[in-house]
Tab-separated table of N, CA, C and O in Angstrom:
chain	number	residue	atom	x	y	z
A	282	MET	N	0.830	-1.197	0.000
A	282	MET	CA	0.000	0.000	0.000
A	282	MET	C	0.875	1.262	0.000
A	282	MET	O	0.496	2.269	-0.593
A	283	ALA	N	2.041	1.205	0.639
A	283	ALA	CA	2.928	2.368	0.692
A	283	ALA	C	3.387	2.765	-0.710
A	283	ALA	O	3.451	3.964	-1.027
A	284	ARG	N	3.673	1.781	-1.560
A	284	ARG	CA	4.081	2.065	-2.944
A	284	ARG	C	2.954	2.781	-3.681
A	284	ARG	O	3.185	3.751	-4.404
A	285	ARG	N	1.737	2.309	-3.506
A	285	ARG	CA	0.596	2.924	-4.177
A	285	ARG	C	0.396	4.368	-3.687
A	285	ARG	O	0.125	5.259	-4.477
A	286	VAL	N	0.522	4.580	-2.388
A	286	VAL	CA	0.390	5.938	-1.845
A	286	VAL	C	1.446	6.846	-2.458
A	286	VAL	O	1.150	7.979	-2.856
A	287	ASP	N	2.685	6.362	-2.590
A	287	ASP	CA	3.746	7.160	-3.203
A	287	ASP	C	3.433	7.469	-4.663
A	287	ASP	O	3.681	8.585	-5.135
A	288	GLN	N	2.888	6.490	-5.395
A	288	GLN	CA	2.504	6.724	-6.794
A	288	GLN	C	1.407	7.787	-6.873
A	288	GLN	O	1.453	8.662	-7.740
A	289	ILE	N	0.440	7.711	-5.989
A	289	ILE	CA	-0.666	8.671	-5.988
A	289	ILE	C	-0.163	10.063	-5.624
A	289	ILE	O	-0.563	11.060	-6.221
A	290	ARG	N	0.724	10.136	-4.660
A	290	ARG	CA	1.283	11.424	-4.221
A	290	ARG	C	1.998	12.131	-5.378
A	290	ARG	O	1.995	13.367	-5.472
A	291	ALA	N	2.597	11.379	-6.299
A	291	ALA	CA	3.344	11.947	-7.427
A	291	ALA	C	2.427	12.517	-8.515
A	291	ALA	O	2.891	13.232	-9.396
A	292	ILE	N	1.147	12.228	-8.467
A	292	ILE	CA	0.196	12.699	-9.469
A	292	ILE	C	-0.269	14.099	-9.080
A	292	ILE	O	-0.794	14.294	-7.982
A	293	PRO	N	-0.076	15.089	-9.961
A	293	PRO	CA	-0.439	16.469	-9.603
A	293	PRO	C	-1.867	16.633	-9.075
A	293	PRO	O	-2.092	17.428	-8.157
A	294	LEU	N	-2.816	15.893	-9.622
A	294	LEU	CA	-4.196	15.979	-9.152
A	294	LEU	C	-4.297	15.720	-7.652
A	294	LEU	O	-5.103	16.329	-6.960
A	295	PHE	N	-3.477	14.821	-7.143
A	295	PHE	CA	-3.558	14.421	-5.742
A	295	PHE	C	-2.463	15.051	-4.879
A	295	PHE	O	-2.421	14.820	-3.671
A	296	SER	N	-1.593	15.845	-5.481
A	296	SER	CA	-0.509	16.445	-4.699
A	296	SER	C	-1.097	17.407	-3.668
A	296	SER	O	-2.139	18.013	-3.878
A	297	GLY	N	-0.435	17.509	-2.569
A	297	GLY	CA	-0.886	18.406	-1.517
A	297	GLY	C	-1.893	17.795	-0.561
A	297	GLY	O	-2.275	18.429	0.416
A	298	LEU	N	-2.337	16.579	-0.837
A	298	LEU	CA	-3.281	15.927	0.076
A	298	LEU	C	-2.537	15.354	1.277
A	298	LEU	O	-1.381	14.950	1.177
A	299	ALA	N	-3.205	15.295	2.384
A	299	ALA	CA	-2.635	14.712	3.602
A	299	ALA	C	-2.441	13.214	3.414
A	299	ALA	O	-3.129	12.582	2.604
A	300	ASP	N	-1.512	12.649	4.170
A	300	ASP	CA	-1.237	11.215	4.066
A	300	ASP	C	-2.496	10.374	4.283
A	300	ASP	O	-2.696	9.379	3.594
A	301	ALA	N	-3.338	10.776	5.209
A	301	ALA	CA	-4.573	10.016	5.464
A	301	ALA	C	-5.481	10.032	4.242
A	301	ALA	O	-6.100	9.015	3.909
A	302	ASP	N	-5.549	11.162	3.538
A	302	ASP	CA	-6.360	11.251	2.326
A	302	ASP	C	-5.774	10.393	1.215
A	302	ASP	O	-6.504	9.722	0.474
A	303	LEU	N	-4.447	10.416	1.081
A	303	LEU	CA	-3.787	9.587	0.071
A	303	LEU	C	-4.017	8.109	0.340
A	303	LEU	O	-4.271	7.333	-0.592
A	304	LEU	N	-3.964	7.731	1.596
A	304	LEU	CA	-4.213	6.338	1.965
A	304	LEU	C	-5.651	5.947	1.643
A	304	LEU	O	-5.918	4.862	1.138
A	305	PHE	N	-6.587	6.860	1.902
A	305	PHE	CA	-7.988	6.602	1.568
A	305	PHE	C	-8.141	6.395	0.060
A	305	PHE	O	-8.772	5.444	-0.386
A	306	ILE	N	-7.551	7.279	-0.736
A	306	ILE	CA	-7.640	7.152	-2.194
A	306	ILE	C	-7.000	5.851	-2.656
A	306	ILE	O	-7.547	5.158	-3.523
A	307	ALA	N	-5.874	5.496	-2.064
A	307	ALA	CA	-5.199	4.247	-2.431
A	307	ALA	C	-6.120	3.040	-2.245
A	307	ALA	O	-6.050	2.070	-3.000
A	308	GLY	N	-6.993	3.118	-1.277
A	308	GLY	CA	-7.936	2.026	-1.041
A	308	GLY	C	-9.135	2.052	-1.979
A	308	GLY	O	-9.901	1.090	-2.036
A	309	GLN	N	-9.303	3.144	-2.712
A	309	GLN	CA	-10.454	3.297	-3.609
A	309	GLN	C	-10.084	3.143	-5.081
A	309	GLN	O	-10.930	3.308	-5.950
A	310	ILE	N	-8.833	2.853	-5.369
A	310	ILE	CA	-8.359	2.865	-6.750
A	310	ILE	C	-7.749	1.511	-7.102
A	310	ILE	O	-7.141	0.870	-6.255
A	311	ASP	N	-7.983	1.070	-8.316
A	311	ASP	CA	-7.415	-0.184	-8.805
A	311	ASP	C	-6.393	0.125	-9.885
A	311	ASP	O	-6.470	1.170	-10.535
A	312	GLU	N	-5.463	-0.776	-10.095
A	312	GLU	CA	-4.472	-0.604	-11.153
A	312	GLU	C	-4.772	-1.604	-12.261
A	312	GLU	O	-5.061	-2.769	-11.989
A	313	VAL	N	-4.739	-1.123	-13.521
A	313	VAL	CA	-5.038	-1.979	-14.665
A	313	VAL	C	-3.972	-1.796	-15.741
A	313	VAL	O	-3.301	-0.761	-15.795
A	314	GLU	N	-3.839	-2.818	-16.594
A	314	GLU	CA	-2.987	-2.740	-17.780
A	314	GLU	C	-3.898	-2.873	-18.983
A	314	GLU	O	-4.738	-3.781	-19.038
A	315	ILE	N	-3.717	-1.970	-19.944
A	315	ILE	CA	-4.622	-1.870	-21.082
A	315	ILE	C	-3.803	-1.977	-22.367
A	315	ILE	O	-2.840	-1.221	-22.560
A	316	PRO	N	-4.187	-2.886	-23.269
A	316	PRO	CA	-3.443	-3.024	-24.534
A	316	PRO	C	-3.640	-1.818	-25.454
A	316	PRO	O	-4.689	-1.160	-25.420
A	317	ALA	N	-2.647	-1.559	-26.287
A	317	ALA	CA	-2.761	-0.512	-27.307
A	317	ALA	C	-3.972	-0.807	-28.185
A	317	ALA	O	-4.290	-1.966	-28.461
A	318	GLY	N	-4.643	0.244	-28.601
A	318	GLY	CA	-5.810	0.100	-29.477
A	318	GLY	C	-7.126	-0.060	-28.749
A	318	GLY	O	-8.188	-0.015	-29.363
A	319	THR	N	-7.094	-0.209	-27.447
A	319	THR	CA	-8.315	-0.384	-26.667
A	319	THR	C	-9.075	0.941	-26.562
A	319	THR	O	-8.494	1.973	-26.233
A	320	VAL	N	-10.373	0.884	-26.846
A	320	VAL	CA	-11.225	2.060	-26.652
A	320	VAL	C	-11.650	2.059	-25.188
A	320	VAL	O	-12.322	1.140	-24.720
A	321	LEU	N	-11.246	3.088	-24.467
A	321	LEU	CA	-11.516	3.164	-23.032
A	321	LEU	C	-12.823	3.882	-22.735
A	321	LEU	O	-13.519	3.552	-21.774
A	322	ILE	N	-13.120	4.888	-23.533
A	322	ILE	CA	-14.357	5.649	-23.392
A	322	ILE	C	-14.847	5.979	-24.793
A	322	ILE	O	-14.046	6.328	-25.669
A	323	THR	N	-16.145	5.871	-24.992
A	323	THR	CA	-16.743	6.176	-26.296
A	323	THR	C	-17.662	7.377	-26.158
A	323	THR	O	-18.555	7.394	-25.303
A	324	GLU	N	-17.423	8.370	-27.012
A	324	GLU	CA	-18.237	9.587	-27.011
A	324	GLU	C	-19.718	9.239	-27.140
A	324	GLU	O	-20.097	8.368	-27.917
A	325	ARG	N	-20.523	9.900	-26.343
A	325	ARG	CA	-21.985	9.763	-26.286
A	325	ARG	C	-22.459	8.441	-25.674
A	325	ARG	O	-23.647	8.165	-25.659
A	326	ALA	N	-21.545	7.636	-25.178
A	326	ALA	CA	-21.923	6.399	-24.470
A	326	ALA	C	-21.733	6.643	-22.969
A	326	ALA	O	-21.002	7.543	-22.555
A	327	TRP	N	-22.384	5.845	-22.168
A	327	TRP	CA	-22.234	5.979	-20.718
A	327	TRP	C	-20.863	5.472	-20.314
A	327	TRP	O	-20.428	4.410	-20.734
A	328	ASN	N	-20.186	6.245	-19.514
A	328	ASN	CA	-18.860	5.903	-19.021
A	328	ASN	C	-18.968	5.457	-17.572
A	328	ASN	O	-19.643	6.100	-16.780
A	329	SER	N	-18.266	4.405	-17.236
A	329	SER	CA	-18.344	3.909	-15.865
A	329	SER	C	-17.014	3.987	-15.118
A	329	SER	O	-16.899	3.455	-14.023
A	330	ASP	N	-16.013	4.663	-15.701
A	330	ASP	CA	-14.702	4.671	-15.066
A	330	ASP	C	-13.992	6.023	-15.175
A	330	ASP	O	-14.169	6.759	-16.138
A	331	PHE	N	-13.163	6.292	-14.172
A	331	PHE	CA	-12.270	7.436	-14.132
A	331	PHE	C	-10.855	6.877	-14.162
A	331	PHE	O	-10.529	5.956	-13.406
A	332	PHE	N	-10.004	7.397	-15.045
A	332	PHE	CA	-8.658	6.871	-15.240
A	332	PHE	C	-7.602	7.918	-14.910
A	332	PHE	O	-7.779	9.098	-15.226
A	333	VAL	N	-6.488	7.456	-14.337
A	333	VAL	CA	-5.278	8.261	-14.172
A	333	VAL	C	-4.151	7.433	-14.786
A	333	VAL	O	-3.877	6.317	-14.349
A	334	ILE	N	-3.513	7.992	-15.814
A	334	ILE	CA	-2.473	7.255	-16.537
A	334	ILE	C	-1.187	7.232	-15.720
A	334	ILE	O	-0.707	8.271	-15.259
A	335	LEU	N	-0.632	6.028	-15.567
A	335	LEU	CA	0.672	5.867	-14.921
A	335	LEU	C	1.775	5.739	-15.970
A	335	LEU	O	2.852	6.310	-15.830
A	336	GLU	N	1.500	4.960	-17.021
A	336	GLU	CA	2.440	4.766	-18.127
A	336	GLU	C	1.632	4.644	-19.410
A	336	GLU	O	0.539	4.081	-19.404
A	337	GLY	N	2.198	5.146	-20.505
A	337	GLY	CA	1.547	5.019	-21.798
A	337	GLY	C	0.889	6.309	-22.242
A	337	GLY	O	0.969	7.343	-21.565
A	338	VAL	N	0.231	6.219	-23.414
A	338	VAL	CA	-0.355	7.391	-24.052
A	338	VAL	C	-1.726	7.033	-24.602
A	338	VAL	O	-1.925	5.943	-25.159
A	339	VAL	N	-2.682	7.966	-24.455
A	339	VAL	CA	-4.016	7.806	-25.040
A	339	VAL	C	-4.318	9.012	-25.911
A	339	VAL	O	-3.783	10.103	-25.697
A	340	ASP	N	-5.174	8.801	-26.910
A	340	ASP	CA	-5.637	9.882	-27.770
A	340	ASP	C	-7.091	10.169	-27.452
A	340	ASP	O	-7.897	9.249	-27.291
A	341	VAL	N	-7.411	11.460	-27.386
A	341	VAL	CA	-8.766	11.915	-27.087
A	341	VAL	C	-9.314	12.583	-28.345
A	341	VAL	O	-8.664	13.473	-28.912
A	342	SER	N	-10.510	12.156	-28.766
A	342	SER	CA	-11.141	12.779	-29.928
A	342	SER	C	-12.583	13.142	-29.595
A	342	SER	O	-13.233	12.501	-28.774
A	343	VAL	N	-13.029	14.211	-30.244
A	343	VAL	CA	-14.408	14.675	-30.097
A	343	VAL	C	-14.963	14.840	-31.507
A	343	VAL	O	-14.353	15.523	-32.343
A	344	GLY	N	-16.084	14.190	-31.773
A	344	GLY	CA	-16.674	14.280	-33.101
A	344	GLY	C	-15.749	13.772	-34.186
A	344	GLY	O	-15.764	14.271	-35.301
A	345	GLY	N	-14.899	12.807	-33.842
A	345	GLY	CA	-13.965	12.242	-34.803
A	345	GLY	C	-12.706	13.061	-35.022
A	345	GLY	O	-11.829	12.659	-35.778
A	346	GLN	N	-12.581	14.201	-34.353
A	346	GLN	CA	-11.414	15.079	-34.483
A	346	GLN	C	-10.505	14.938	-33.260
A	346	GLN	O	-10.974	15.035	-32.129
A	347	HIS	N	-9.215	14.725	-33.520
A	347	HIS	CA	-8.255	14.608	-32.424
A	347	HIS	C	-8.225	15.913	-31.636
A	347	HIS	O	-8.102	16.992	-32.204
A	348	ARG	N	-8.363	15.819	-30.304
A	348	ARG	CA	-8.353	17.015	-29.449
A	348	ARG	C	-7.082	17.134	-28.629
A	348	ARG	O	-6.576	18.221	-28.423
A	349	ARG	N	-6.627	16.006	-28.106
A	349	ARG	CA	-5.446	16.058	-27.258
A	349	ARG	C	-4.877	14.658	-27.091
A	349	ARG	O	-5.557	13.671	-27.334
A	350	THR	N	-3.629	14.623	-26.662
A	350	THR	CA	-2.960	13.383	-26.299
A	350	THR	C	-2.635	13.480	-24.819
A	350	THR	O	-2.175	14.527	-24.354
A	351	LEU	N	-2.913	12.421	-24.095
A	351	LEU	CA	-2.654	12.395	-22.655
A	351	LEU	C	-1.612	11.326	-22.348
A	351	LEU	O	-1.571	10.281	-23.007
A	352	GLY	N	-0.807	11.586	-21.327
A	352	GLY	CA	0.233	10.645	-20.920
A	352	GLY	C	0.301	10.528	-19.410
A	352	GLY	O	-0.657	10.866	-18.699
A	353	PRO	N	1.440	10.063	-18.903
A	353	PRO	CA	1.572	9.819	-17.467
A	353	PRO	C	1.144	11.007	-16.606
A	353	PRO	O	1.486	12.156	-16.893
A	354	HIS	N	0.346	10.677	-15.599
A	354	HIS	CA	-0.216	11.581	-14.592
A	354	HIS	C	-1.417	12.371	-15.091
A	354	HIS	O	-2.030	13.094	-14.308
A	355	ASP	N	-1.762	12.244	-16.381
A	355	ASP	CA	-2.997	12.850	-16.875
A	355	ASP	C	-4.165	11.954	-16.489
A	355	ASP	O	-3.991	10.765	-16.202
A	356	PHE	N	-5.355	12.525	-16.521
A	356	PHE	CA	-6.545	11.764	-16.144
A	356	PHE	C	-7.678	12.080	-17.104
A	356	PHE	O	-7.659	13.092	-17.799
A	357	PHE	N	-8.657	11.183	-17.143
A	357	PHE	CA	-9.820	11.380	-18.006
A	357	PHE	C	-10.985	10.554	-17.481
A	357	PHE	O	-10.807	9.654	-16.671
A	358	GLY	N	-12.174	10.919	-17.945
A	358	GLY	CA	-13.390	10.252	-17.489
A	358	GLY	C	-14.102	11.036	-16.411
A	358	GLY	O	-15.214	10.698	-16.016
A	359	GLU	N	-13.477	12.128	-15.949
A	359	GLU	CA	-14.061	12.896	-14.845
A	359	GLU	C	-15.340	13.609	-15.251
A	359	GLU	O	-16.258	13.754	-14.437
A	360	ILE	N	-15.433	14.044	-16.503
A	360	ILE	CA	-16.609	14.822	-16.907
A	360	ILE	C	-17.867	13.967	-16.816
A	360	ILE	O	-18.842	14.346	-16.159
A	361	SER	N	-17.848	12.798	-17.438
A	361	SER	CA	-19.052	11.962	-17.402
A	361	SER	C	-19.302	11.391	-16.007
A	361	SER	O	-20.453	11.162	-15.631
A	362	MET	N	-18.257	11.191	-15.233
A	362	MET	CA	-18.447	10.683	-13.868
A	362	MET	C	-19.078	11.752	-12.978
A	362	MET	O	-19.946	11.456	-12.164
A	363	MET	N	-18.671	13.000	-13.148
A	363	MET	CA	-19.174	14.073	-12.300
A	363	MET	C	-20.548	14.555	-12.753
A	363	MET	O	-21.376	14.921	-11.930
A	364	GLU	N	-20.769	14.563	-14.048
A	364	GLU	CA	-22.027	15.077	-14.589
A	364	GLU	C	-23.103	14.003	-14.708
A	364	GLU	O	-24.269	14.312	-14.910
A	365	LEU	N	-22.687	12.741	-14.635
A	365	LEU	CA	-23.588	11.602	-14.843
A	365	LEU	C	-24.294	11.719	-16.192
A	365	LEU	O	-25.480	11.429	-16.324
A	366	ASP	N	-23.530	12.174	-17.181
A	366	ASP	CA	-23.994	12.295	-18.552
A	366	ASP	C	-23.144	11.387	-19.429
A	366	ASP	O	-22.055	10.960	-19.017
A	367	PRO	N	-23.584	11.139	-20.656
A	367	PRO	CA	-22.734	10.363	-21.575
A	367	PRO	C	-21.386	11.054	-21.777
A	367	PRO	O	-21.254	12.270	-21.609
A	368	ALA	N	-20.410	10.275	-22.171
A	368	ALA	CA	-19.049	10.786	-22.370
A	368	ALA	C	-19.013	11.871	-23.438
A	368	ALA	O	-19.722	11.796	-24.438
A	369	THR	N	-18.156	12.865	-23.226
A	369	THR	CA	-18.016	13.973	-24.171
A	369	THR	C	-16.920	13.715	-25.201
A	369	THR	O	-16.736	14.520	-26.110
A	370	ALA	N	-16.185	12.613	-25.059
A	370	ALA	CA	-15.072	12.317	-25.968
A	370	ALA	C	-14.857	10.810	-26.060
A	370	ALA	O	-15.326	10.055	-25.207
A	371	THR	N	-14.128	10.424	-27.083
A	371	THR	CA	-13.664	9.041	-27.211
A	371	THR	C	-12.196	9.023	-26.823
A	371	THR	O	-11.435	9.913	-27.223
A	372	VAL	N	-11.802	8.021	-26.043
A	372	VAL	CA	-10.419	7.896	-25.593
A	372	VAL	C	-9.924	6.507	-25.986
A	372	VAL	O	-10.550	5.499	-25.646
A	373	VAL	N	-8.797	6.480	-26.727
A	373	VAL	CA	-8.228	5.224	-27.225
A	373	VAL	C	-6.765	5.143	-26.806
A	373	VAL	O	-6.011	6.120	-26.950
A	374	ALA	N	-6.362	3.973	-26.306
A	374	ALA	CA	-4.962	3.756	-25.925
A	374	ALA	C	-4.102	3.690	-27.189
A	374	ALA	O	-4.291	2.810	-28.021
A	375	ARG	N	-3.178	4.641	-27.349
A	375	ARG	CA	-2.252	4.630	-28.488
A	375	ARG	C	-1.146	3.601	-28.260
A	375	ARG	O	-0.666	2.966	-29.197
A	376	THR	N	-0.727	3.465	-27.005
A	376	THR	CA	0.308	2.513	-26.601
A	376	THR	C	-0.277	1.646	-25.491
A	376	THR	O	-1.355	1.956	-24.974
A	377	PRO	N	0.427	0.597	-25.088
A	377	PRO	CA	-0.022	-0.085	-23.876
A	377	PRO	C	-0.045	0.934	-22.729
A	377	PRO	O	0.825	1.798	-22.640
A	378	VAL	N	-1.062	0.837	-21.891
A	378	VAL	CA	-1.261	1.792	-20.807
A	378	VAL	C	-1.369	1.052	-19.476
A	378	VAL	O	-2.036	0.021	-19.384
A	379	ARG	N	-0.697	1.606	-18.490
A	379	ARG	CA	-0.902	1.168	-17.102
A	379	ARG	C	-1.548	2.356	-16.419
A	379	ARG	O	-1.073	3.499	-16.538
A	380	ALA	N	-2.661	2.102	-15.735
A	380	ALA	CA	-3.424	3.218	-15.168
A	380	ALA	C	-4.080	2.824	-13.863
A	380	ALA	O	-4.340	1.650	-13.608
A	381	PHE	N	-4.363	3.851	-13.070
A	381	PHE	CA	-5.274	3.687	-11.953
A	381	PHE	C	-6.671	3.903	-12.512
A	381	PHE	O	-6.873	4.747	-13.387
A	382	VAL	N	-7.630	3.169	-11.995
A	382	VAL	CA	-9.012	3.316	-12.443
A	382	VAL	C	-9.934	3.265	-11.236
A	382	VAL	O	-9.671	2.545	-10.270
A	383	MET	N	-11.000	4.081	-11.295
A	383	MET	CA	-12.036	4.089	-10.262
A	383	MET	C	-13.382	3.850	-10.928
A	383	MET	O	-13.702	4.480	-11.937
A	384	SER	N	-14.170	2.982	-10.323
A	384	SER	CA	-15.548	2.766	-10.757
A	384	SER	C	-16.414	3.921	-10.242
A	384	SER	O	-15.948	4.760	-9.460
A	385	HIS	N	-17.687	3.939	-10.642
A	385	HIS	CA	-18.609	4.956	-10.127
A	385	HIS	C	-18.657	4.931	-8.598
A	385	HIS	O	-18.624	5.982	-7.957
A	386	ALA	N	-18.741	3.740	-8.023
A	386	ALA	CA	-18.823	3.637	-6.561
A	386	ALA	C	-17.556	4.164	-5.901
A	386	ALA	O	-17.616	4.915	-4.916
A	387	GLN	N	-16.390	3.794	-6.436
A	387	GLN	CA	-15.128	4.271	-5.880
A	387	GLN	C	-15.004	5.788	-6.048
A	387	GLN	O	-14.585	6.492	-5.131
A	388	PHE	N	-15.377	6.278	-7.216
A	388	PHE	CA	-15.316	7.718	-7.486
A	388	PHE	C	-16.247	8.471	-6.541
A	388	PHE	O	-15.890	9.525	-6.016
A	389	GLY	N	-17.412	7.918	-6.299
A	389	GLY	CA	-18.365	8.539	-5.381
A	389	GLY	C	-17.795	8.689	-3.991
A	389	GLY	O	-18.007	9.708	-3.324
A	390	ALA	N	-17.058	7.693	-3.537
A	390	ALA	CA	-16.444	7.772	-2.212
A	390	ALA	C	-15.389	8.878	-2.163
A	390	ALA	O	-15.267	9.599	-1.179
A	391	VAL	N	-14.656	9.047	-3.250
A	391	VAL	CA	-13.596	10.058	-3.304
A	391	VAL	C	-14.185	11.466	-3.448
A	391	VAL	O	-13.584	12.443	-3.019
A	392	GLU	N	-15.390	11.574	-3.998
A	392	GLU	CA	-16.024	12.886	-4.162
A	392	GLU	C	-16.178	13.627	-2.834
A	392	GLU	O	-16.296	14.849	-2.821
A	393	ALA	N	-16.177	12.916	-1.733
A	393	ALA	CA	-16.309	13.541	-0.417
A	393	ALA	C	-15.065	14.358	-0.048
A	393	ALA	O	-15.115	15.179	0.863
A	394	HIS	N	-13.973	14.144	-0.755
A	394	HIS	CA	-12.736	14.881	-0.482
A	394	HIS	C	-12.757	16.169	-1.306
A	394	HIS	O	-12.509	16.162	-2.508
A	395	HIS	N	-13.022	17.272	-0.651
A	395	HIS	CA	-13.240	18.541	-1.334
A	395	HIS	C	-12.024	19.042	-2.104
A	395	HIS	O	-12.171	19.644	-3.160
A	396	THR	N	-10.821	18.786	-1.599
A	396	THR	CA	-9.615	19.249	-2.294
A	396	THR	C	-9.512	18.591	-3.662
A	396	THR	O	-9.250	19.260	-4.663
A	397	VAL	N	-9.721	17.291	-3.725
A	397	VAL	CA	-9.662	16.567	-4.998
A	397	VAL	C	-10.772	17.055	-5.924
A	397	VAL	O	-10.544	17.304	-7.114
A	398	MET	N	-11.960	17.223	-5.391
A	398	MET	CA	-13.088	17.626	-6.224
A	398	MET	C	-12.898	19.030	-6.788
A	398	MET	O	-13.275	19.295	-7.929
A	399	ARG	N	-12.288	19.930	-6.035
A	399	ARG	CA	-12.023	21.270	-6.574
A	399	ARG	C	-11.080	21.182	-7.771
A	399	ARG	O	-11.278	21.853	-8.780
A	400	LYS	N	-10.066	20.328	-7.660
A	400	LYS	CA	-9.128	20.155	-8.772
A	400	LYS	C	-9.826	19.521	-9.975
A	400	LYS	O	-9.602	19.914	-11.115
A	401	LEU	N	-10.676	18.538	-9.718
A	401	LEU	CA	-11.409	17.892	-10.808
A	401	LEU	C	-12.386	18.864	-11.461
A	401	LEU	O	-12.537	18.867	-12.687
A	402	GLU	N	-13.063	19.677	-10.667
A	402	GLU	CA	-13.999	20.667	-11.217
A	402	GLU	C	-13.262	21.653	-12.119
A	402	GLU	O	-13.753	22.005	-13.197
A	403	ALA	N	-12.096	22.108	-11.687
A	403	ALA	CA	-11.313	23.045	-12.490
A	403	ALA	C	-10.883	22.393	-13.804
A	403	ALA	O	-10.989	23.007	-14.876
A	404	ALA	N	-10.412	21.148	-13.732
A	404	ALA	CA	-9.991	20.443	-14.948
A	404	ALA	C	-11.167	20.221	-15.883
A	404	ALA	O	-11.054	20.401	-17.097
A	405	LYS	N	-12.304	19.857	-15.332
A	405	LYS	CA	-13.506	19.638	-16.134
A	405	LYS	C	-13.889	20.918	-16.862
A	405	LYS	O	-14.151	20.908	-18.070
A	406	SER	N	-13.899	22.028	-16.152
A	406	SER	CA	-14.262	23.311	-16.759
A	406	SER	C	-13.300	23.692	-17.876
A	406	SER	O	-13.720	24.156	-18.941
A	407	GLN	N	-12.000	23.495	-17.657
A	407	GLN	CA	-11.010	23.819	-18.677
A	407	GLN	C	-11.199	22.963	-19.925
A	407	GLN	O	-11.125	23.468	-21.044
A	408	ARG	N	-11.459	21.678	-19.741
A	408	ARG	CA	-11.628	20.795	-20.897
A	408	ARG	C	-12.907	21.108	-21.658
A	408	ARG	O	-12.916	21.120	-22.886
A	409	LEU	N	-13.977	21.376	-20.954
A	409	LEU	CA	-15.233	21.713	-21.630
A	409	LEU	C	-15.096	23.023	-22.396
A	409	LEU	O	-15.590	23.149	-23.521
A	410	GLU	N	-14.407	24.002	-21.810
A	410	GLU	CA	-14.194	25.279	-22.492
A	410	GLU	C	-13.319	25.084	-23.731
A	410	GLU	O	-13.600	25.658	-24.790
A	411	ALA	N	-12.268	24.281	-23.623
A	411	ALA	CA	-11.397	24.016	-24.784
A	411	ALA	C	-12.193	23.336	-25.891
A	411	ALA	O	-12.023	23.656	-27.080
A	412	ASP	N	-13.068	22.415	-25.534
A	412	ASP	CA	-13.880	21.732	-26.537
A	412	ASP	C	-14.878	22.695	-27.181
A	412	ASP	O	-15.111	22.629	-28.391
A	413	ARG	N	-15.452	23.598	-26.390
A	413	ARG	CA	-16.383	24.593	-26.955
A	413	ARG	C	-15.652	25.490	-27.957
A	413	ARG	O	-16.161	25.766	-29.037
A	414	LYS	N	-14.460	25.929	-27.601
A	414	LYS	CA	-13.672	26.798	-28.492
A	414	LYS	C	-13.287	26.061	-29.765
A	414	LYS	O	-13.257	26.653	-30.840
A	415	ALA	N	-12.967	24.782	-29.652
A	415	ALA	CA	-12.558	24.006	-30.822
A	415	ALA	C	-13.728	23.828	-31.803
A	415	ALA	O	-13.503	23.672	-33.001
A	416	LYS	N	-14.941	23.860	-31.298
A	416	LYS	CA	-16.118	23.710	-32.160
A	416	LYS	C	-16.424	24.992	-32.936
A	416	LYS	O	-17.116	24.956	-33.938
A	417	GLU	N	-15.950	26.122	-32.424
A	417	GLU	CA	-16.256	27.413	-33.054
A	417	GLU	C	-15.490	27.625	-34.339
A	417	GLU	O	-14.501	27.124	-34.628
């Protein structure tokens, strides 16, 4: 568990959290390995997971147009998890990916931590604004 806490502490989203909070998150997160080419989230479909990339690269597209590439310590899936709406983008593993993942239930437990949620809200707002601008 100490290794997982150290990995979580290194992720900017979770930096600055108290050790007790990091330990709580470590108990709410699973680690997965994902093959290249795997579609992790499909635009306009219901998403059931929040991901934080540990290793590897994913491509994010909206309306079939590439929007961004994400790599280690980046995260995705927060918009549909927080809004309880269909996904706003498609995310595909470009390379093999090792990631932390949270289900809806795990994410719900973490939502009680206001520091994390403020960071997620800010990231969500920035991504939605970038997507709105890209459509113009």
